[in-house]
Coordinates of C-alpha atoms and ligand atoms in Angstrom, one line a residue:
M1 CA 58.5 72.5 -5.9
A2 CA 57.0 69.8 -3.7
R3 CA 58.8 67.2 -6.0
F4 CA 62.1 69.0 -5.8
R5 CA 62.1 69.2 -2.0
Q6 CA 60.9 65.6 -1.8
L7 CA 64.0 64.4 -4.3
R8 CA 66.5 66.7 -2.2
N9 CA 65.1 65.4 1.0
F10 CA 65.6 61.9 -0.1
T11 CA 69.3 62.6 -1.0
T12 CA 69.6 63.5 2.6
T13 CA 67.7 60.3 3.7
L14 CA 70.0 58.1 2.1
C15 CA 73.3 59.9 4.0
A16 CA 71.3 59.2 7.3
G17 CA 74.0 56.8 8.5
L18 CA 77.3 58.1 7.2
E19 CA 79.7 59.9 9.3
P20 CA 82.1 62.3 7.6
E21 CA 85.0 60.1 7.0
D22 CA 82.6 57.9 5.0
Y23 CA 82.1 60.8 2.8
V24 CA 85.2 61.4 1.4
V25 CA 86.7 58.0 0.0
Q26 CA 87.3 57.1 -3.5
S27 CA 87.7 53.3 -3.7
M28 CA 88.2 53.8 -7.5
P29 CA 87.9 56.1 -10.5
D30 CA 84.6 55.2 -11.5
V31 CA 83.4 55.6 -7.6
S32 CA 82.5 59.3 -6.4
P33 CA 82.7 60.2 -3.2
T34 CA 79.2 60.8 -1.3
K35 CA 80.2 64.4 -0.6
W36 CA 80.9 65.0 -4.3
H37 CA 77.6 63.6 -5.4
L38 CA 75.9 66.0 -2.8
A39 CA 77.9 68.9 -4.4
H40 CA 77.7 68.2 -7.7
T41 CA 73.9 67.7 -8.0
T42 CA 73.7 70.8 -6.6
W43 CA 75.9 72.3 -9.3
F44 CA 73.6 71.1 -12.0
F45 CA 70.5 73.4 -10.3
E46 CA 72.8 76.1 -9.9
T47 CA 74.9 75.7 -13.2
F48 CA 71.7 75.4 -15.7
I49 CA 68.8 77.2 -13.4
L50 CA 70.0 79.9 -11.5
K51 CA 72.9 81.1 -13.3
K52 CA 70.5 80.8 -16.9
F53 CA 67.5 82.5 -14.9
V54 CA 68.7 84.6 -12.5
P55 CA 70.1 87.5 -14.0
A56 CA 71.6 89.3 -11.0
Y57 CA 73.0 85.7 -9.7
R58 CA 76.5 85.3 -8.3
S59 CA 77.9 82.0 -7.0
E60 CA 79.2 82.4 -3.4
I61 CA 82.4 80.2 -4.3
P62 CA 83.1 80.4 -8.0
E63 CA 85.8 77.5 -7.6
Y64 CA 82.9 75.1 -7.5
A65 CA 82.1 75.2 -10.8
Y66 CA 85.5 73.8 -11.9
L67 CA 85.1 71.2 -8.7
F68 CA 82.0 70.0 -9.2
N69 CA 81.1 69.9 -13.1
S70 CA 81.2 66.5 -14.0
Y71 CA 81.8 66.1 -17.8
Y72 CA 80.1 69.0 -19.3
N73 CA 82.9 70.6 -21.4
A74 CA 80.5 73.4 -22.9
A75 CA 79.8 74.4 -19.3
G76 CA 84.0 75.0 -18.6
D77 CA 86.9 72.9 -17.6
M78 CA 86.6 70.5 -14.7
H79 CA 88.4 68.8 -12.2
R80 CA 89.9 65.5 -12.8
R81 CA 87.2 62.5 -12.3
D82 CA 89.5 59.6 -10.5
L83 CA 91.0 62.6 -8.1
R84 CA 87.7 63.4 -6.4
G85 CA 88.9 61.4 -3.2
L86 CA 91.5 64.0 -2.7
I87 CA 89.4 66.6 -2.2
S88 CA 88.7 67.3 1.8
R89 CA 87.4 70.8 1.3
P90 CA 85.1 72.0 1.2
T91 CA 84.2 69.8 4.0
V92 CA 80.9 67.9 4.5
R93 CA 79.0 70.7 6.3
E94 CA 80.4 73.1 3.9
A95 CA 78.7 71.1 1.1
Q96 CA 75.5 70.4 2.9
R97 CA 75.6 74.3 3.7
Y98 CA 76.1 75.0 -0.1
R99 CA 73.2 72.8 -1.0
A100 CA 70.8 74.5 1.6
S101 CA 71.8 77.6 -0.3
I102 CA 71.1 76.6 -3.9
D103 CA 68.0 75.1 -2.4
S104 CA 66.5 78.4 -0.9
H105 CA 67.6 80.3 -4.2
I106 CA 65.6 77.9 -6.4
D107 CA 62.7 78.2 -4.1
N108 CA 63.0 81.9 -4.4
L109 CA 63.2 82.2 -7.9
L110 CA 60.0 79.4 -8.5
S111 CA 58.0 81.3 -6.1
G112 CA 58.8 84.7 -8.0
A113 CA 58.4 83.7 -11.6
D114 CA 55.1 84.4 -13.6
E115 CA 53.9 81.6 -16.1
K116 CA 56.1 82.2 -18.9
L117 CA 59.3 81.8 -16.8
L118 CA 58.3 78.8 -15.0
D119 CA 57.3 77.1 -18.6
E120 CA 61.0 77.7 -19.4
I121 CA 62.4 76.6 -16.2
E122 CA 60.2 73.4 -15.8
P123 CA 62.1 71.1 -18.7
I124 CA 65.4 72.1 -17.0
L125 CA 64.0 71.5 -13.3
V126 CA 62.5 68.4 -14.3
L127 CA 65.8 67.3 -16.1
G128 CA 67.5 68.3 -12.7
I129 CA 65.4 66.1 -10.8
H130 CA 66.0 63.1 -12.6
H131 CA 70.0 63.5 -12.7
E132 CA 69.8 63.9 -9.0
Q133 CA 67.7 60.4 -9.0
Q134 CA 70.4 58.8 -11.1
H135 CA 73.4 60.5 -8.6
Q136 CA 71.1 58.9 -5.6
E137 CA 71.7 55.6 -7.3
L138 CA 75.2 56.0 -7.7
L139 CA 75.5 57.4 -4.1
I140 CA 74.4 54.0 -2.8
T141 CA 76.4 51.7 -5.6
D142 CA 79.6 54.0 -4.5
I143 CA 79.2 53.7 -0.8
K144 CA 78.8 50.1 -0.9
H145 CA 82.3 49.7 -3.1
V146 CA 83.8 52.4 -0.6
F147 CA 82.7 49.9 2.3
A148 CA 83.2 46.5 1.1
Q149 CA 87.0 47.8 0.9
N150 CA 86.9 47.6 4.7
P151 CA 87.3 44.8 6.5
L152 CA 85.2 45.9 9.3
Y153 CA 82.3 45.7 6.5
P154 CA 80.5 48.7 7.6
V155 CA 76.8 48.6 7.6
F156 CA 75.0 51.2 5.4
R157 CA 71.5 50.5 6.6
A158 CA 71.0 48.2 9.6
K159 CA 67.8 46.2 8.4
K160 CA 66.8 42.9 9.1
I161 CA 65.9 41.7 5.8
S162 CA 62.8 38.4 5.6
A163 CA 64.8 35.5 5.0
A164 CA 65.0 34.5 1.5
P165 CA 62.8 31.3 0.4
A166 CA 65.1 28.4 -0.1
K167 CA 63.3 27.7 -3.8
T168 CA 61.9 30.4 -6.1
M169 CA 59.6 29.7 -9.0
P170 CA 61.1 27.4 -11.7
I171 CA 61.9 29.1 -15.1
H172 CA 60.5 28.9 -17.7
F173 CA 60.6 30.7 -21.3
F174 CA 57.5 33.0 -23.4
D175 CA 57.4 32.8 -26.6
F176 CA 57.0 36.1 -28.6
E177 CA 56.1 35.8 -32.6
E178 CA 57.8 37.7 -34.9
T179 CA 56.6 41.5 -34.9
I180 CA 57.1 45.0 -35.7
I181 CA 56.8 47.5 -33.1
S182 CA 57.3 50.7 -32.0
I183 CA 60.4 51.4 -30.0
G184 CA 61.2 54.5 -27.9
H185 CA 59.2 57.1 -26.0
D186 CA 56.3 58.4 -27.2
G187 CA 56.6 62.2 -26.1
H188 CA 54.1 61.7 -23.0
G189 CA 55.8 63.0 -19.6
F190 CA 59.6 62.8 -19.4
A191 CA 62.0 60.9 -21.4
Y192 CA 66.0 61.2 -21.9
D193 CA 66.8 62.3 -25.5
N194 CA 68.4 58.6 -25.7
E195 CA 64.9 57.1 -25.8
G196 CA 63.9 59.0 -28.9
L197 CA 63.2 58.9 -31.8
R198 CA 60.3 56.5 -31.4
H199 CA 60.6 54.3 -34.4
R200 CA 59.4 51.1 -35.9
A201 CA 61.7 48.3 -35.5
L202 CA 61.5 44.6 -36.4
V203 CA 61.6 41.9 -33.7
P204 CA 61.8 38.3 -34.9
A205 CA 60.5 35.4 -32.8
F206 CA 61.8 34.8 -29.6
S207 CA 62.0 33.5 -26.1
L208 CA 62.2 35.6 -22.6
A209 CA 62.7 34.1 -19.2
S210 CA 60.1 34.3 -17.1
R211 CA 62.5 35.9 -14.0
P212 CA 66.2 36.7 -13.9
V213 CA 69.0 34.5 -13.0
T214 CA 69.4 33.3 -9.4
N215 CA 72.4 32.9 -7.2
G216 CA 71.7 29.2 -7.0
E217 CA 71.8 29.0 -10.6
Y218 CA 74.9 31.3 -10.9
I219 CA 76.6 29.0 -8.5
E220 CA 76.0 25.9 -10.8
F221 CA 78.1 27.8 -13.5
I222 CA 80.8 28.6 -11.1
E223 CA 80.9 25.0 -10.0
D224 CA 81.0 24.0 -13.8
N225 CA 84.1 25.5 -13.8
G226 CA 82.4 28.5 -15.8
Y227 CA 85.6 30.7 -15.1
T228 CA 88.0 28.7 -16.3
R229 CA 86.5 27.8 -19.7
P230 CA 87.4 30.0 -22.6
E231 CA 84.9 28.9 -25.1
L232 CA 82.2 30.5 -22.9
W233 CA 83.8 34.0 -23.0
L234 CA 84.0 36.6 -25.5
S235 CA 87.5 37.2 -26.0
L236 CA 87.3 40.6 -24.5
G237 CA 85.8 39.3 -21.2
W238 CA 88.2 36.1 -21.3
M239 CA 90.9 38.7 -21.4
T240 CA 89.6 40.6 -18.3
V241 CA 88.8 37.5 -16.2
N242 CA 92.3 36.4 -16.5
E243 CA 93.8 40.1 -15.7
Q244 CA 91.1 40.7 -13.2
R245 CA 91.3 36.9 -11.6
W246 CA 87.3 37.0 -11.3
Q247 CA 86.3 33.8 -9.9
A248 CA 82.6 35.0 -8.9
P249 CA 80.4 37.8 -9.0
L250 CA 81.9 41.2 -7.5
Y251 CA 81.5 41.0 -3.4
W252 CA 81.5 37.3 -3.2
T253 CA 83.9 35.4 -0.8
K254 CA 84.1 32.0 -0.1
R255 CA 84.2 30.7 3.1
D256 CA 84.4 27.3 4.5
G257 CA 83.0 26.3 1.2
A258 CA 80.0 28.4 1.2
W259 CA 79.5 31.6 -0.7
W260 CA 79.0 34.8 1.1
H261 CA 78.7 38.4 0.1
F262 CA 79.0 42.1 1.0
T263 CA 75.6 43.8 1.1
L264 CA 74.6 47.2 2.0
S265 CA 73.1 45.6 5.2
G266 CA 76.4 43.6 6.2
F267 CA 78.0 40.3 5.1
R268 CA 75.9 37.4 5.0
A269 CA 75.6 34.4 3.2
V270 CA 74.5 34.1 -0.5
E271 CA 70.8 33.4 -0.6
K272 CA 70.4 30.9 -3.9
S273 CA 66.7 32.3 -4.5
V274 CA 67.8 35.8 -4.9
P275 CA 68.6 37.3 -8.3
V276 CA 72.3 37.4 -9.1
T277 CA 74.1 40.7 -9.0
H278 CA 77.2 42.4 -9.2
V279 CA 78.2 40.9 -12.5
S280 CA 79.6 42.4 -16.0
Y281 CA 78.0 42.1 -19.3
F282 CA 81.2 39.5 -20.1
E283 CA 79.8 37.1 -17.2
A284 CA 76.3 37.6 -18.0
D285 CA 77.0 36.6 -21.8
A286 CA 79.1 33.7 -20.5
F287 CA 76.3 32.5 -18.1
A288 CA 73.9 32.3 -21.1
N289 CA 76.5 30.6 -23.2
W290 CA 76.8 28.1 -20.6
A291 CA 72.7 28.1 -20.3
G292 CA 72.3 27.1 -23.7
A293 CA 70.6 30.9 -24.3
R294 CA 71.5 34.3 -25.0
L295 CA 71.0 37.7 -23.6
P296 CA 68.4 39.3 -25.2
T297 CA 68.4 42.4 -27.1
E298 CA 66.7 46.0 -26.0
F299 CA 64.1 46.0 -28.5
E300 CA 63.2 42.1 -27.0
W301 CA 63.1 43.4 -24.1
E302 CA 61.1 46.6 -24.4
R303 CA 58.3 44.6 -26.3
A304 CA 58.1 41.9 -23.5
A305 CA 57.7 45.0 -21.0
L306 CA 54.8 46.5 -22.6
G307 CA 52.4 44.0 -20.5
C308 CA 54.6 44.2 -17.4
P309 CA 53.2 46.8 -14.7
I310 CA 56.4 49.0 -13.7
E311 CA 56.5 47.6 -10.1
G312 CA 59.1 46.1 -8.1
N313 CA 61.8 46.4 -5.6
F314 CA 63.2 49.8 -6.1
V315 CA 64.9 52.7 -3.8
E316 CA 61.9 53.3 -2.0
E317 CA 61.6 49.8 -0.2
E318 CA 65.3 50.9 1.4
D319 CA 66.3 47.1 0.9
F320 CA 69.4 47.9 -1.0
H321 CA 69.6 44.2 -2.3
P322 CA 67.1 42.6 -4.5
R323 CA 64.7 40.1 -3.2
A324 CA 63.7 36.9 -4.5
Q325 CA 60.5 35.8 -6.1
S326 CA 58.1 34.2 -4.0
P327 CA 57.8 30.5 -5.4
S328 CA 54.2 30.1 -5.3
G329 CA 54.0 33.4 -7.5
D330 CA 51.8 33.1 -10.8
D331 CA 53.7 31.9 -13.5
R332 CA 51.7 33.1 -16.1
H333 CA 53.6 36.1 -17.0
L334 CA 56.7 38.0 -16.4
H335 CA 58.2 38.5 -13.0
Q336 CA 60.9 41.4 -11.8
M337 CA 61.2 43.0 -15.0
F338 CA 61.4 46.2 -13.3
G339 CA 63.4 46.8 -10.2
D340 CA 65.7 44.3 -8.1
V341 CA 68.8 44.1 -10.9
W342 CA 69.4 46.0 -14.2
E343 CA 69.2 43.8 -17.1
W344 CA 72.2 43.4 -19.4
T345 CA 71.0 43.4 -23.0
R346 CA 73.1 42.5 -26.1
S347 CA 72.5 45.7 -27.5
A348 CA 75.2 48.1 -28.4
Y349 CA 74.1 51.6 -26.8
S350 CA 74.1 53.4 -29.8
P351 CA 71.8 56.5 -31.4
Y352 CA 68.0 55.5 -32.6
P353 CA 67.5 56.2 -36.1
G354 CA 67.1 60.1 -36.5
Y355 CA 68.9 60.8 -33.0
R356 CA 70.7 64.2 -32.8
A357 CA 72.1 65.7 -29.7
E358 CA 70.7 68.9 -28.4
P359 CA 73.5 72.3 -29.0
G360 CA 75.0 73.0 -25.7
A361 CA 76.1 71.6 -22.3
L362 CA 72.6 69.9 -22.0
G363 CA 73.2 68.0 -25.3
E364 CA 76.6 66.5 -23.6
Y365 CA 73.9 64.2 -21.1
N366 CA 73.7 60.8 -23.4
G367 CA 74.6 61.4 -26.6
K368 CA 78.5 61.8 -26.4
F369 CA 78.7 58.1 -24.4
M370 CA 77.0 56.2 -27.4
C371 CA 80.5 54.0 -27.9
N372 CA 81.2 50.6 -26.4
Q373 CA 78.6 50.5 -24.1
Y374 CA 75.9 48.1 -23.5
V375 CA 72.0 48.7 -23.0
L376 CA 70.4 48.0 -19.8
R377 CA 66.8 47.9 -19.0
G378 CA 64.4 47.9 -16.1
G379 CA 65.9 49.4 -13.2
S380 CA 67.4 47.9 -9.8
C381 CA 66.8 48.1 -6.2
A382 CA 68.7 51.4 -5.9
T383 CA 66.5 53.2 -8.5
S384 CA 63.5 55.1 -8.1
R385 CA 60.4 54.2 -8.9
S386 CA 59.3 57.3 -10.6
H387 CA 62.8 57.3 -12.6
I388 CA 62.4 54.1 -14.8
R389 CA 60.4 53.6 -17.5
R390 CA 59.7 51.0 -20.4
T391 CA 61.8 53.0 -22.7
Y392 CA 64.6 53.7 -20.4
R393 CA 68.3 52.8 -21.7
N394 CA 71.0 52.6 -19.0
F395 CA 74.4 52.0 -20.3
F396 CA 77.6 50.8 -18.7
Q397 CA 80.9 49.5 -20.3
P398 CA 80.7 45.7 -20.4
E399 CA 83.6 45.2 -17.9
K400 CA 81.8 47.0 -15.0
R401 CA 80.3 45.3 -12.0
W402 CA 79.7 47.5 -9.0
Q403 CA 76.1 48.5 -10.3
F404 CA 73.2 46.3 -9.4
T405 CA 73.4 44.5 -12.8
G406 CA 71.9 41.1 -13.2
I407 CA 71.0 38.4 -16.0
R408 CA 67.7 37.4 -17.8
L409 CA 68.1 34.7 -20.6
A410 CA 66.6 34.8 -23.8
R411 CA 66.6 32.3 -26.6
D412 CA 65.9 32.0 -30.4
P413 CA 63.3 29.7 -31.3
Q414 CA 63.8 25.9 -30.8
Ligands
FE2_1 FE1 75.7 63.6 -12.8

């Protein structure tokens, strides 16, 4: 119950600087309005816990089931995703009231439940907590996209971020020997179903970069005409670059010969020592080709992460922006594997051997998206520290750029 309350309060905290007008904008089909995130995460607890475990429970407003279902076909019909920004009612205040009402129903249910009932509810409640943490991250990346459309460049969180060091650690590569390792979650504690089944995988020898690619390194790629050299790009990537007229990462603009970008703390000069972010898989792959390297597989990444503590720049820091690695850091181990930026892998998001989606609505959580997407690892500056794991598999289509996505290079043995 304490965890549930803390989670729900953190969502409210994230919205602290927003005005009602900010909550309703949908700047592209991938973006959901803040108000929708508030209501949809609430709908999740209402649908999968209250409607299931409280026999006398009746929704105050049954239409919310249609408006705030995202993609769960087994839970009924749903409103069109790309039209979420057209919905001015319920109002922001009504959505907040919906949250409070469901919270108090959950409170009542848990405080009156016996051990047996609690055992049944717990896995779904924990799933709901992780689900809302995912939406907290989306809420942040979505409002960033919304604000970036506004020539006034609204500030999401006024925060004086200490100046990034001018230089960062030089990049170097760690060598890993060929081995057979266990991949996937071992079953202790929470994991999503897509992290199983745990299985053995052969990982041939590879090298992995000590830290993510920085803005400064990415600018070298841009200045070497990286965006206009088809030989660096996947065919689909080259089509996308030309159709979308990409010349730099999302949110970047050139002013008087220097690169600037929109951040959640305002518009500012691109810091060269900070990890590059808001790049697509296509850009990550082209950069790697240009650098004489490649992206890691998710198995290489998971193997390398075994020795890394799960610490870093997560949402709890409330920077909402990646940080530079100190130039005087220890160069004997990998840096920034967790937090800062999600790292694109070259692994297609597909089921592990033996994976079967559960029957019913909750089986739709991950399994049905295992087509045409790539796996990302490690979490970002918008991810909760308690949400990420070494085995965590995030996934997006290769052209998506609005998440905090970045690049870590890998190489085959020289
Ligand atoms: Fe959701």
